[in-house]
Amino acid sequence: MRQAYRGESFMTDYPASLIHKEMRLGELRKLADSAGFPALLINHDKESVEGVISEFAYWRSLAIYGEEAFVDLSINKNFKMVNELAEIQNSAFFSAEFFIVPDSSGGFFVYEKDQLKNVWLKEQLYSTERMNDLLKEEIYILQKKVVELEQVINTSYDEIFVTDGEGKVLLVSDACQRMTGVPKERFLGENIYNLAKAGLINNSVTIDVLKKKKMVSAKQSYPNGVQVVATGIPIFDHEGNIYRVITNSRDITELVQLKNELAEAKSILNERSAEDLERGKGPLFTHNDDMLALIDMAKKVAVTESTILIQGESGVGKGILAKIIHEESLRKDRSFVSVNCGAIPLSLIESELFGYESGAFTGAKTKGKAGLVELADGGTLFLDEVGELPLEIQVKLLHLVQEKTFRRVGSNQLRKVNIRIISATNKDLKSMMEKGLFREDLYYRLHVVPLNILPLRKRVEDIPFLLQLFLEEFNEKYDRNVIISDESLAALRSYSWPGNVRELENMVEQLVVTASTDIVFLDCLPDQVKSGNGKPLVVMKGIIPLNDAVESVEKQLLNTAIDKYKTSRKIAAALKVNQTTVIRKLKKYGLSTTGIHPFSDLK
């Protein structure tokens, strides 16, 4: 079926007239009267189209040759057969004068070149206009996206810095002026090498990326004293050449200041806590008043012979405190024997503690063996997890504590030792005593000087200091230079630390060993820290001291308020307390005050 061009009225709905060369011009007059042109001349023998007679050609031939002349005198053989008009797609086809399209019924439609050319040109013009409209629409969408992208880039707290593969600066976010104190226009169009030469950027990460052709993270500094951690990422073209370098810079000036303050505080604390903290006793590195009082008490009783009971949850550093007490005592040059009472099988605990004579039991050495109590003679015996001892051993331990005498397994001979006993437990011995699981007389003998080490969640102000202490230790050990981002520090402060300082120490070692860059971002932290960041720390599993519950709720409320309100004034208004109270409690619980400004909401 014939395809008509858009909006053209010249298209006839009737097929062309078919004539034969034997016909005379006079016989075609009725076609002229009925507007039946153009007509097709058909060869009867070949049954093919030989040419086209237009109305103009007909009248011209009629005037010259008369009505008796044959029609072939008017024929135009410059035609082209096409299956449909859509085949005429460019001007090259217009070399023919006529175009003939076969009809499904066996007839033909004939179109003159000038008519089709006009339609074709209009169609091309329409397509061009439509394409122009589409391009304008695409340009508008792209311009809108560019504006949105610029808004995102310029509202970022971090500085975003983009260069090409030669180091020419193509884009700088608005944060640049805040960090450098220099308008971003000073950087645009300049080469990064020239900027570094001019002293505007020290230790340029972009230059390192261009040289090393890989992602680089490092500290940068600007002339105004601002320090940043910058991460540069190369973008490669299809040939493997650097096409762009995108650098993200985070202001760590406050973090560096905190690190310096930590170093200063460490120095002061070392002086206060003497050699115990100078030896790097990490879990007891503290700014907490209760912990400082505990250390002072430990130093006072260290020079005595009193029995000491150290209490605290697993991982708080009970063994380290016991070691410090020994090293501050008059026995510091003698043995310090540590016994983990919970790790020795019940069947062996008596022989391990007190030793045995030859033949005391099957498998015993022929000469017998001295126990741990004898090995500690003249020094200190540290009984860790003393609450795990069975009652029958508790009786013998009581005798050792009271009389400093004992008997080996399989012997009646009473042996005397000169030892100082320090015990430790993470259990409630008083409750065990009331239940008959721990001897009352032994409890009071061990409990002469009780020392209670706080769990880490109750001295959160120490977390940044301990974190820095362990970072320095493991960075040196593994030859790394890892630092913690502000977001990660906030998450670590908010975590409840069920494993206490031991968990913190192990986690820092893990982060230093596994970190792919020198900056530990929030997504690098273990899942329990990230998922625990927003969980309530108050979990009621029974009766707890009221003060502990109040402090836990206060900390939880302040954490929530920090996320919702950005100034101490708004936090105070929401909690219906004065602003001074909010600031004091934030410091008390060691909560992050990054981004909190006391008067930033005042007009």
Coordinates of C-alpha atoms in Angstrom, one line a residue:
M1 CA 0.0 0.0 0.0
R2 CA 1.2 3.5 -0.9
Q3 CA 2.8 5.5 2.0
A4 CA 1.8 9.2 1.9
Y5 CA 4.2 12.0 3.1
R6 CA 3.1 14.0 6.2
G7 CA 0.5 16.7 5.5
E8 CA 0.7 16.8 1.7
S9 CA -2.6 17.2 -0.3
F10 CA -1.3 16.5 -3.8
M11 CA -1.3 12.8 -3.3
T12 CA -4.0 11.2 -5.4
D13 CA -6.1 8.4 -4.2
Y14 CA -6.5 7.0 -7.7
P15 CA -3.9 4.9 -9.6
A16 CA -2.4 6.3 -12.9
S17 CA -4.0 5.7 -16.2
L18 CA -2.5 2.9 -18.3
I19 CA -2.1 3.5 -22.1
H20 CA -0.4 1.8 -25.0
K21 CA 1.8 3.2 -27.7
E22 CA -0.7 2.4 -30.4
M23 CA -3.0 5.0 -28.9
R24 CA -3.1 8.5 -30.5
L25 CA -2.9 11.8 -28.8
G26 CA -6.6 12.6 -29.6
E27 CA -7.7 9.6 -27.7
L28 CA -6.1 10.9 -24.5
R29 CA -8.1 14.2 -24.5
K30 CA -10.7 12.6 -22.2
L31 CA -7.8 12.0 -19.6
A32 CA -7.0 15.7 -19.8
D33 CA -10.6 16.6 -19.2
S34 CA -10.8 14.3 -16.2
A35 CA -7.4 15.2 -14.7
G36 CA -6.2 11.7 -15.3
F37 CA -2.5 12.6 -15.7
P38 CA 0.1 11.5 -15.3
A39 CA -0.4 8.4 -17.4
L40 CA 1.8 5.3 -17.8
L41 CA 2.8 3.9 -21.2
I42 CA 2.7 0.1 -21.0
N43 CA 4.4 -2.3 -23.5
H44 CA 1.8 -5.0 -24.4
D45 CA 4.5 -7.5 -25.3
K46 CA 6.7 -7.1 -22.4
E47 CA 4.0 -6.1 -20.0
S48 CA 6.3 -3.5 -18.6
V49 CA 6.3 0.3 -18.0
E50 CA 8.1 2.2 -20.8
G51 CA 7.5 5.7 -19.7
V52 CA 5.4 8.4 -18.2
I53 CA 3.2 11.0 -19.9
S54 CA 2.7 14.2 -17.9
E55 CA -0.2 16.6 -18.6
F56 CA 2.2 19.3 -19.8
A57 CA 4.0 16.9 -22.2
Y58 CA 0.6 15.8 -23.6
W59 CA -0.6 19.3 -24.4
R60 CA 2.8 20.3 -25.9
S61 CA 2.8 17.2 -28.2
L62 CA -0.8 17.7 -29.1
A63 CA 0.0 21.3 -30.2
I64 CA 3.0 20.2 -32.2
Y65 CA 2.0 16.9 -33.8
G66 CA -1.8 17.0 -33.7
E67 CA -4.4 14.5 -32.6
E68 CA -3.4 11.8 -35.0
A69 CA 0.1 11.5 -33.7
F70 CA 1.0 8.5 -31.5
V71 CA 1.3 8.9 -27.8
D72 CA 4.9 7.7 -27.7
L73 CA 6.0 11.1 -28.9
S74 CA 5.1 12.5 -25.4
I75 CA 6.7 9.8 -23.4
N76 CA 9.3 10.6 -20.6
K77 CA 11.6 7.6 -19.9
N78 CA 13.4 9.3 -17.0
F79 CA 11.5 7.5 -14.1
K80 CA 12.4 5.2 -11.2
M81 CA 10.4 2.3 -9.9
V82 CA 10.3 2.1 -6.1
N83 CA 8.4 -0.2 -3.8
E84 CA 7.3 2.7 -1.5
L85 CA 8.0 6.3 -1.1
A86 CA 10.0 5.8 2.1
E87 CA 12.8 4.5 -0.1
I88 CA 13.5 8.0 -1.2
Q89 CA 15.7 9.1 1.7
N90 CA 18.2 11.5 0.2
S91 CA 18.5 13.9 -2.7
A92 CA 20.5 11.5 -4.8
F93 CA 17.2 9.7 -5.7
F94 CA 15.9 12.9 -7.3
S95 CA 17.8 12.4 -10.5
A96 CA 14.6 10.8 -12.0
E97 CA 11.7 13.0 -13.2
F98 CA 9.0 10.6 -12.0
F99 CA 8.7 7.9 -9.3
I100 CA 6.4 4.9 -9.8
V101 CA 5.0 2.9 -6.9
P102 CA 3.2 -0.4 -7.6
D103 CA -0.3 -0.9 -6.1
S104 CA -1.4 -4.1 -4.4
S105 CA -4.2 -4.3 -6.9
G106 CA -1.8 -4.4 -9.9
G107 CA -2.0 -0.7 -10.7
F108 CA 0.5 2.1 -10.2
F109 CA 0.8 5.5 -8.5
V110 CA 3.0 8.1 -10.3
Y111 CA 4.6 11.1 -8.5
E112 CA 6.5 14.0 -10.1
K113 CA 10.0 14.8 -8.8
D114 CA 9.3 18.4 -7.9
Q115 CA 6.3 17.4 -5.8
L116 CA 8.3 14.7 -3.9
K117 CA 11.3 16.9 -3.5
N118 CA 9.3 19.6 -1.9
V119 CA 7.7 17.1 0.5
W120 CA 11.1 15.5 1.2
L121 CA 12.6 18.9 2.0
K122 CA 9.7 19.7 4.3
E123 CA 10.1 16.4 6.0
Q124 CA 13.9 17.0 6.5
L125 CA 13.1 20.5 7.9
Y126 CA 10.5 19.0 10.3
S127 CA 13.0 16.3 11.4
T128 CA 15.7 19.0 11.9
E129 CA 13.3 21.1 14.0
R130 CA 12.2 18.1 16.0
M131 CA 15.9 17.1 16.6
N132 CA 16.6 20.7 17.6
D133 CA 13.8 20.6 20.2
L134 CA 15.0 17.3 21.6
L135 CA 18.5 18.7 21.9
K136 CA 17.3 21.8 23.7
E137 CA 15.4 19.6 26.1
E138 CA 18.5 17.4 26.7
I139 CA 20.6 20.5 27.2
Y140 CA 18.1 21.8 29.7
I141 CA 18.1 18.5 31.6
L142 CA 21.9 18.4 31.6
Q143 CA 22.2 22.0 32.7
K144 CA 19.8 21.2 35.6
K145 CA 21.9 18.2 36.6
V146 CA 25.1 20.2 36.4
V147 CA 23.5 22.8 38.8
E148 CA 22.3 20.1 41.1
L149 CA 25.8 18.4 41.1
E150 CA 27.5 21.8 41.8
Q151 CA 25.1 22.3 44.7
V152 CA 26.0 18.9 46.1
I153 CA 29.7 19.5 45.6
N154 CA 29.6 23.0 47.1
T155 CA 27.5 22.0 50.2
S156 CA 30.0 19.2 51.0
Y157 CA 31.9 19.8 54.2
D158 CA 34.9 18.2 52.6
E159 CA 36.9 19.9 49.9
I160 CA 36.6 18.3 46.4
F161 CA 39.4 19.0 44.0
V162 CA 39.5 17.8 40.4
T163 CA 42.4 18.0 37.9
D164 CA 43.0 16.6 34.4
G165 CA 45.7 14.1 33.6
E166 CA 48.3 16.9 33.3
G167 CA 47.5 18.4 36.6
K168 CA 45.4 21.3 35.4
V169 CA 42.7 22.2 38.0
L170 CA 39.2 21.9 36.6
L171 CA 37.0 22.1 39.6
V172 CA 37.2 23.2 43.2
S173 CA 34.4 23.1 45.7
D174 CA 33.4 26.1 47.9
A175 CA 35.0 24.3 51.0
C176 CA 38.4 25.2 49.5
Q177 CA 38.2 28.8 50.6
R178 CA 37.2 27.8 54.2
M179 CA 40.1 25.4 54.4
T180 CA 42.8 27.3 52.6
G181 CA 41.7 30.9 53.2
V182 CA 42.3 31.5 49.5
P183 CA 39.4 32.0 46.9
K184 CA 38.8 28.9 44.8
E185 CA 39.3 31.1 41.7
R186 CA 43.0 31.2 42.6
F187 CA 43.2 27.5 41.9
L188 CA 41.0 27.1 38.9
G189 CA 42.9 26.8 35.6
E190 CA 46.2 26.5 37.4
N191 CA 48.5 23.5 37.3
I192 CA 48.9 21.6 40.5
Y193 CA 52.7 21.5 40.2
N194 CA 52.7 25.4 40.0
L195 CA 50.4 25.6 43.1
A196 CA 52.7 23.3 45.0
K197 CA 55.7 25.4 44.0
A198 CA 54.0 28.5 45.1
G199 CA 53.5 26.9 48.6
L200 CA 49.7 26.9 48.4
I201 CA 49.6 23.1 48.9
N202 CA 52.2 21.0 50.8
N203 CA 52.6 17.3 50.1
S204 CA 50.0 17.3 47.3
V205 CA 48.1 14.0 47.0
T206 CA 47.2 14.8 43.4
I207 CA 50.8 14.9 42.4
D208 CA 51.4 11.5 44.1
V209 CA 48.4 10.1 42.2
L210 CA 49.7 11.4 38.9
K211 CA 53.1 9.8 39.7
K212 CA 52.0 6.5 41.2
K213 CA 48.8 6.0 39.0
K214 CA 46.9 4.7 42.0
M215 CA 44.7 5.9 44.9
V216 CA 46.7 7.7 47.5
S217 CA 45.8 8.9 51.0
A218 CA 48.0 11.3 53.0
K219 CA 48.1 14.4 55.2
Q220 CA 48.2 17.7 53.5
S221 CA 48.7 21.2 55.0
Y222 CA 47.9 24.7 53.8
P223 CA 49.8 27.9 54.6
N224 CA 47.1 29.0 57.1
G225 CA 47.9 26.0 59.3
V226 CA 44.9 23.9 58.4
Q227 CA 45.7 20.2 58.1
V228 CA 43.7 17.8 56.1
V229 CA 43.6 14.1 55.2
A230 CA 43.3 13.9 51.4
T231 CA 42.4 10.9 49.3
G232 CA 43.1 11.1 45.6
I233 CA 41.5 8.7 43.1
P234 CA 42.7 8.4 39.5
I235 CA 40.2 8.0 36.6
F236 CA 41.6 6.3 33.6
D237 CA 40.6 6.6 29.9
H238 CA 40.1 3.6 27.5
E239 CA 43.9 3.6 26.8
G240 CA 44.8 3.4 30.5
N241 CA 46.0 7.0 30.8
I242 CA 44.9 9.2 33.7
Y243 CA 42.0 11.3 32.5
R244 CA 41.0 12.9 35.8
V245 CA 42.2 13.0 39.5
I246 CA 39.5 13.5 42.1
T247 CA 40.7 14.4 45.5
N248 CA 38.6 14.6 48.7
S249 CA 40.1 16.4 51.6
R250 CA 38.8 16.3 55.3
D251 CA 39.8 18.9 57.8
I252 CA 41.7 17.2 60.7
T253 CA 43.0 20.3 62.3
E254 CA 40.9 19.6 65.5
L255 CA 41.9 15.9 65.4
V256 CA 45.6 16.9 65.3
Q257 CA 45.1 19.3 68.1
L258 CA 43.4 16.6 70.1
K259 CA 46.4 14.3 69.3
N260 CA 48.7 16.9 70.7
E261 CA 46.5 17.4 73.7
L262 CA 46.6 13.6 74.2
A263 CA 50.3 13.6 74.1
E264 CA 50.5 16.4 76.6
A265 CA 48.0 14.7 78.8
K266 CA 49.9 11.5 78.5
S267 CA 53.0 13.2 79.7
I268 CA 51.2 14.8 82.7
L269 CA 49.6 11.5 83.5
N270 CA 52.9 9.7 83.3
E271 CA 54.3 12.1 85.9
R272 CA 51.3 11.5 88.2
S273 CA 51.3 7.7 87.8
A274 CA 55.1 7.3 88.0
E275 CA 56.7 4.3 86.4
D276 CA 53.6 2.1 86.1
L277 CA 52.2 4.2 83.2
E278 CA 55.6 5.0 81.8
R279 CA 55.9 1.3 81.1
G280 CA 52.9 1.5 78.8
K281 CA 50.3 -0.1 81.0
G282 CA 47.6 0.8 78.5
P283 CA 44.4 -0.2 80.3
L284 CA 45.3 2.0 83.3
F285 CA 46.0 5.1 81.2
T286 CA 43.2 7.3 82.5
H287 CA 41.8 10.8 83.0
N288 CA 38.9 9.4 85.1
D289 CA 39.0 10.7 88.7
D290 CA 37.9 7.4 90.2
M291 CA 40.5 5.5 88.2
L292 CA 43.2 8.0 89.3
A293 CA 42.2 7.5 92.9
L294 CA 42.4 3.7 92.3
I295 CA 45.9 4.0 91.0
D296 CA 46.9 6.2 93.9
M297 CA 45.5 3.6 96.3
A298 CA 47.3 0.8 94.5
K299 CA 50.6 2.6 94.8
K300 CA 50.0 3.2 98.6
V301 CA 49.2 -0.4 99.4
A302 CA 51.9 -1.7 97.1
V303 CA 54.6 -1.1 99.6
T304 CA 52.7 -3.0 102.3
E305 CA 52.2 -6.8 102.7
S306 CA 48.4 -6.6 102.8
T307 CA 46.4 -9.0 100.8
I308 CA 44.7 -7.3 97.9
L309 CA 41.5 -8.3 96.0
I310 CA 41.2 -6.7 92.5
Q311 CA 37.6 -6.8 91.2
G312 CA 36.3 -5.9 87.7
E313 CA 34.8 -7.2 84.5
S314 CA 36.9 -9.2 82.0
G315 CA 39.3 -7.1 80.0
V316 CA 39.6 -4.1 82.4
G317 CA 43.2 -4.8 83.2
K318 CA 43.2 -6.7 86.6
G319 CA 46.3 -8.6 85.8
I320 CA 48.2 -5.5 84.7
L321 CA 47.2 -3.7 88.0
A322 CA 48.5 -6.7 89.9
K323 CA 51.8 -6.6 88.0
I324 CA 52.1 -2.8 88.7
I325 CA 51.5 -3.4 92.4
H326 CA 54.2 -6.1 92.5
E327 CA 56.7 -3.8 90.6
E328 CA 56.0 -0.9 93.1
S329 CA 56.4 -3.3 96.1
L330 CA 59.5 -4.3 98.0
R331 CA 59.3 -7.7 96.2
K332 CA 59.8 -6.2 92.8
D333 CA 63.1 -8.0 92.2
R334 CA 61.6 -11.4 93.1
S335 CA 59.2 -13.7 91.3
F336 CA 55.7 -12.7 90.1
V337 CA 53.8 -15.9 89.6
S338 CA 50.4 -15.6 87.9
V339 CA 47.9 -18.4 88.2
N340 CA 44.7 -18.5 86.1
C341 CA 42.5 -20.5 88.5
G342 CA 39.8 -20.9 85.9
A343 CA 42.1 -22.4 83.3
I344 CA 43.5 -25.3 85.3
P345 CA 41.4 -28.6 85.3
L346 CA 39.8 -29.4 88.6
S347 CA 41.7 -32.7 88.8
L348 CA 45.1 -30.9 88.5
I349 CA 44.5 -27.6 90.4
E350 CA 45.7 -28.9 93.8
S351 CA 48.9 -30.4 92.4
E352 CA 49.6 -27.4 90.2
L353 CA 49.2 -25.0 93.1
F354 CA 50.9 -26.9 95.9
G355 CA 53.1 -29.4 94.0
Y356 CA 53.3 -33.2 94.7
E357 CA 55.7 -35.8 96.0
S358 CA 56.9 -38.8 94.0
G359 CA 54.3 -41.5 93.7
A360 CA 51.5 -39.2 94.8
F361 CA 49.4 -40.3 91.8
T362 CA 49.7 -42.2 88.6
G363 CA 51.9 -40.3 86.1
A364 CA 53.6 -38.3 88.8
K365 CA 57.3 -37.5 88.4
T366 CA 59.6 -39.8 90.4
K367 CA 61.3 -36.8 92.1
G368 CA 58.0 -35.0 92.7
K369 CA 57.4 -31.4 91.6
A370 CA 57.2 -28.0 93.2
G371 CA 53.9 -26.1 92.8
L372 CA 53.3 -22.5 91.8
V373 CA 53.1 -21.5 95.4
E374 CA 56.7 -22.6 96.0
L375 CA 57.8 -20.9 92.8
A376 CA 56.5 -17.6 94.2
D377 CA 58.5 -17.9 97.4
G378 CA 60.0 -14.5 98.2
G379 CA 57.8 -12.8 95.6
T380 CA 54.1 -12.3 94.7
L381 CA 51.5 -15.0 94.0
F382 CA 48.7 -13.6 91.8
L383 CA 45.5 -15.7 91.8
D384 CA 43.4 -14.6 88.8
E385 CA 39.8 -15.8 88.6
V386 CA 40.0 -16.9 92.2
G387 CA 36.2 -17.3 92.2
E388 CA 36.6 -20.4 90.1
L389 CA 38.3 -22.4 92.8
P390 CA 36.3 -25.3 94.2
L391 CA 35.5 -25.3 97.9
E392 CA 38.0 -28.1 98.8
I393 CA 40.8 -26.0 97.4
Q394 CA 39.5 -22.9 99.1
V395 CA 40.1 -24.5 102.5
K396 CA 43.8 -25.1 101.7
L397 CA 44.1 -21.6 100.2
L398 CA 42.7 -20.2 103.4
H399 CA 45.4 -22.0 105.4
L400 CA 48.1 -20.7 103.0
V401 CA 46.8 -17.1 103.4
Q402 CA 46.6 -17.3 107.2
E403 CA 49.7 -19.2 108.0
K404 CA 51.8 -19.0 104.8
T405 CA 52.2 -22.8 105.1
F406 CA 51.0 -25.7 102.8
R407 CA 51.5 -29.4 102.1
R408 CA 52.4 -30.9 98.8
V409 CA 50.0 -33.6 97.4
G410 CA 51.0 -36.9 98.9
S411 CA 53.1 -35.4 101.7
N412 CA 52.5 -34.7 105.4
Q413 CA 55.4 -32.3 105.6
L414 CA 54.3 -28.7 106.3
R415 CA 56.2 -26.2 104.1
K416 CA 56.5 -22.5 104.8
V417 CA 56.7 -19.8 102.1
N418 CA 57.2 -16.0 102.2
I419 CA 54.7 -14.7 99.6
R420 CA 52.4 -11.8 99.0
I421 CA 49.0 -12.8 97.7
I422 CA 47.0 -10.7 95.3
S423 CA 43.7 -12.1 94.0
A424 CA 41.4 -11.0 91.2
T425 CA 37.9 -11.9 90.0
N426 CA 35.1 -10.8 87.7
K427 CA 32.5 -12.5 89.9
D428 CA 30.5 -11.1 92.8
L429 CA 32.3 -13.1 95.6
K430 CA 30.0 -11.7 98.3
S431 CA 27.0 -13.0 96.5
M432 CA 28.7 -16.4 96.0
M433 CA 29.6 -16.4 99.7
E434 CA 25.9 -15.9 100.6
K435 CA 25.0 -18.8 98.3
G436 CA 27.6 -21.1 99.9
L437 CA 29.8 -21.1 96.8
F438 CA 32.7 -19.2 98.3
R439 CA 34.0 -19.5 101.9
E440 CA 33.2 -16.5 104.1
D441 CA 36.5 -16.7 106.0
L442 CA 38.5 -16.8 102.8
Y443 CA 36.6 -13.9 101.4
Y444 CA 37.5 -11.6 104.2
R445 CA 41.1 -12.8 104.2
L446 CA 41.4 -11.9 100.5
H447 CA 39.3 -8.7 100.8
V448 CA 41.7 -6.8 103.1
V449 CA 42.3 -4.1 100.4
P450 CA 39.6 -4.2 97.7
L451 CA 40.4 -2.4 94.4
N452 CA 37.6 -2.1 91.9
I453 CA 38.5 -1.3 88.3
L454 CA 35.8 0.5 86.4
P455 CA 34.5 -1.0 83.1
L456 CA 35.4 1.1 80.0
R457 CA 31.8 2.2 79.4
K458 CA 32.0 4.1 82.8
R459 CA 35.1 6.0 81.8
V460 CA 34.4 6.9 78.2
E461 CA 36.5 10.0 78.5
D462 CA 39.5 7.6 78.4
I463 CA 38.6 6.1 75.1
P464 CA 40.3 8.7 72.9
F465 CA 43.5 8.5 75.0
L466 CA 43.6 4.7 75.0
L467 CA 42.8 4.7 71.3
Q468 CA 45.7 6.9 70.6
L469 CA 48.0 4.9 72.9
F470 CA 47.2 1.6 71.1
L471 CA 47.4 3.3 67.6
E472 CA 50.9 4.4 68.4
E473 CA 51.9 1.0 69.7
F474 CA 50.5 -1.0 66.7
N475 CA 51.5 1.6 64.1
E476 CA 55.1 1.2 65.3
K477 CA 54.8 -2.6 65.5
Y478 CA 53.4 -3.0 61.9
D479 CA 55.2 0.1 60.4
R480 CA 51.9 1.8 59.6
N481 CA 50.6 5.4 60.0
V482 CA 46.9 4.7 60.6
I483 CA 44.6 7.4 62.1
I484 CA 40.9 7.3 63.1
S485 CA 38.3 9.6 61.4
D486 CA 36.0 11.8 63.4
E487 CA 33.0 9.7 62.6
S488 CA 34.8 6.5 63.6
L489 CA 35.9 8.1 66.9
A490 CA 32.3 9.1 67.7
A491 CA 31.2 5.5 67.0
L492 CA 33.9 4.0 69.2
R493 CA 33.0 6.4 72.0
S494 CA 29.3 5.4 71.8
Y495 CA 30.0 1.7 71.7
S496 CA 29.3 -0.2 75.0
W497 CA 32.6 -2.2 75.0
P498 CA 31.5 -5.5 76.7
G499 CA 35.1 -6.7 76.4
N500 CA 36.4 -3.5 77.9
V501 CA 40.0 -2.3 77.3
R502 CA 41.1 -5.7 76.0
E503 CA 38.4 -5.5 73.3
L504 CA 39.5 -2.0 72.4
E505 CA 43.2 -3.1 72.2
N506 CA 42.4 -6.1 70.0
M507 CA 40.1 -4.0 67.8
V508 CA 42.8 -1.3 67.2
E509 CA 45.3 -4.0 66.3
Q510 CA 42.8 -5.4 63.8
L511 CA 42.1 -2.0 62.3
V512 CA 45.8 -1.2 61.9
V513 CA 46.6 -4.6 60.3
T514 CA 43.6 -4.7 57.9
A515 CA 43.2 -1.0 57.0
S516 CA 43.5 -0.5 53.2
T517 CA 44.3 3.2 53.6
D518 CA 45.8 5.3 56.4
I519 CA 42.4 6.5 57.5
V520 CA 39.9 4.3 59.3
F521 CA 36.5 5.5 58.1
L522 CA 33.1 4.5 59.7
D523 CA 32.5 1.7 57.2
C524 CA 35.9 0.1 58.2
L525 CA 34.7 -0.5 61.8
P526 CA 33.5 -4.0 62.9
D527 CA 29.8 -4.6 62.5
Q528 CA 29.1 -4.7 66.2
V529 CA 30.5 -1.1 66.6
K530 CA 28.5 0.2 63.7
S531 CA 25.3 -1.6 64.6
G532 CA 25.7 -0.8 68.3
N533 CA 26.2 2.9 67.6
G534 CA 22.5 3.6 67.9
K535 CA 21.5 0.9 70.4
P536 CA 20.5 1.9 73.9
L537 CA 23.3 1.1 76.4
V538 CA 20.7 0.7 79.2
V539 CA 19.8 -3.0 79.3
M540 CA 17.9 -3.9 82.4
K541 CA 18.7 -7.5 83.3
G542 CA 18.2 -7.0 87.0
I543 CA 18.8 -4.5 89.8
I544 CA 21.7 -2.2 89.2
P545 CA 22.9 0.8 91.3
L546 CA 20.7 3.8 90.7
N547 CA 23.6 6.1 89.9
D548 CA 24.8 3.7 87.2
A549 CA 21.3 3.6 85.6
V550 CA 21.1 7.4 85.7
E551 CA 24.5 7.9 84.1
S552 CA 23.6 5.4 81.3
V553 CA 20.3 7.1 80.6
E554 CA 22.0 10.5 80.6
K555 CA 24.6 9.4 78.2
Q556 CA 22.0 7.8 75.9
L557 CA 19.8 11.0 75.9
L558 CA 22.8 13.2 75.2
N559 CA 23.8 11.0 72.3
T560 CA 20.4 11.2 70.8
A561 CA 20.2 15.0 71.4
I562 CA 23.6 15.5 69.7
D563 CA 22.3 13.8 66.5
K564 CA 19.1 15.9 66.5
Y565 CA 20.3 19.3 67.7
K566 CA 23.5 20.8 66.6
T567 CA 24.1 23.4 69.4
S568 CA 24.5 23.0 73.2
R569 CA 21.9 25.7 73.6
K570 CA 19.2 23.7 71.7
I571 CA 20.2 20.6 73.5
A572 CA 19.8 22.3 76.8
A573 CA 16.4 23.7 75.7
A574 CA 15.2 20.2 74.7
L575 CA 16.4 18.6 77.9
K576 CA 15.1 21.5 80.0
V577 CA 18.5 22.1 81.7
N578 CA 20.9 25.0 81.5
Q579 CA 23.6 25.2 78.8
T580 CA 26.4 24.9 81.3
T581 CA 25.0 21.5 82.5
V582 CA 24.9 20.2 79.0
I583 CA 28.6 21.2 78.3
R584 CA 29.7 19.7 81.6
K585 CA 28.0 16.4 81.0
L586 CA 29.2 16.1 77.5
K587 CA 32.8 16.4 78.8
K588 CA 32.0 14.0 81.7
Y589 CA 30.9 11.3 79.3
G590 CA 33.5 12.0 76.7
L591 CA 30.8 12.5 74.0
S592 CA 31.9 14.1 70.7
T593 CA 31.3 17.8 70.5
T594 CA 32.5 18.1 66.9
G595 CA 30.2 20.5 65.2
I596 CA 28.5 21.6 68.4
H597 CA 28.9 25.4 69.0
P598 CA 27.5 26.9 72.1
F599 CA 26.3 30.1 70.4
S600 CA 26.1 29.2 66.8
D601 CA 22.3 29.5 66.8
L602 CA 22.2 33.0 68.3
K603 CA 21.4 35.8 65.8

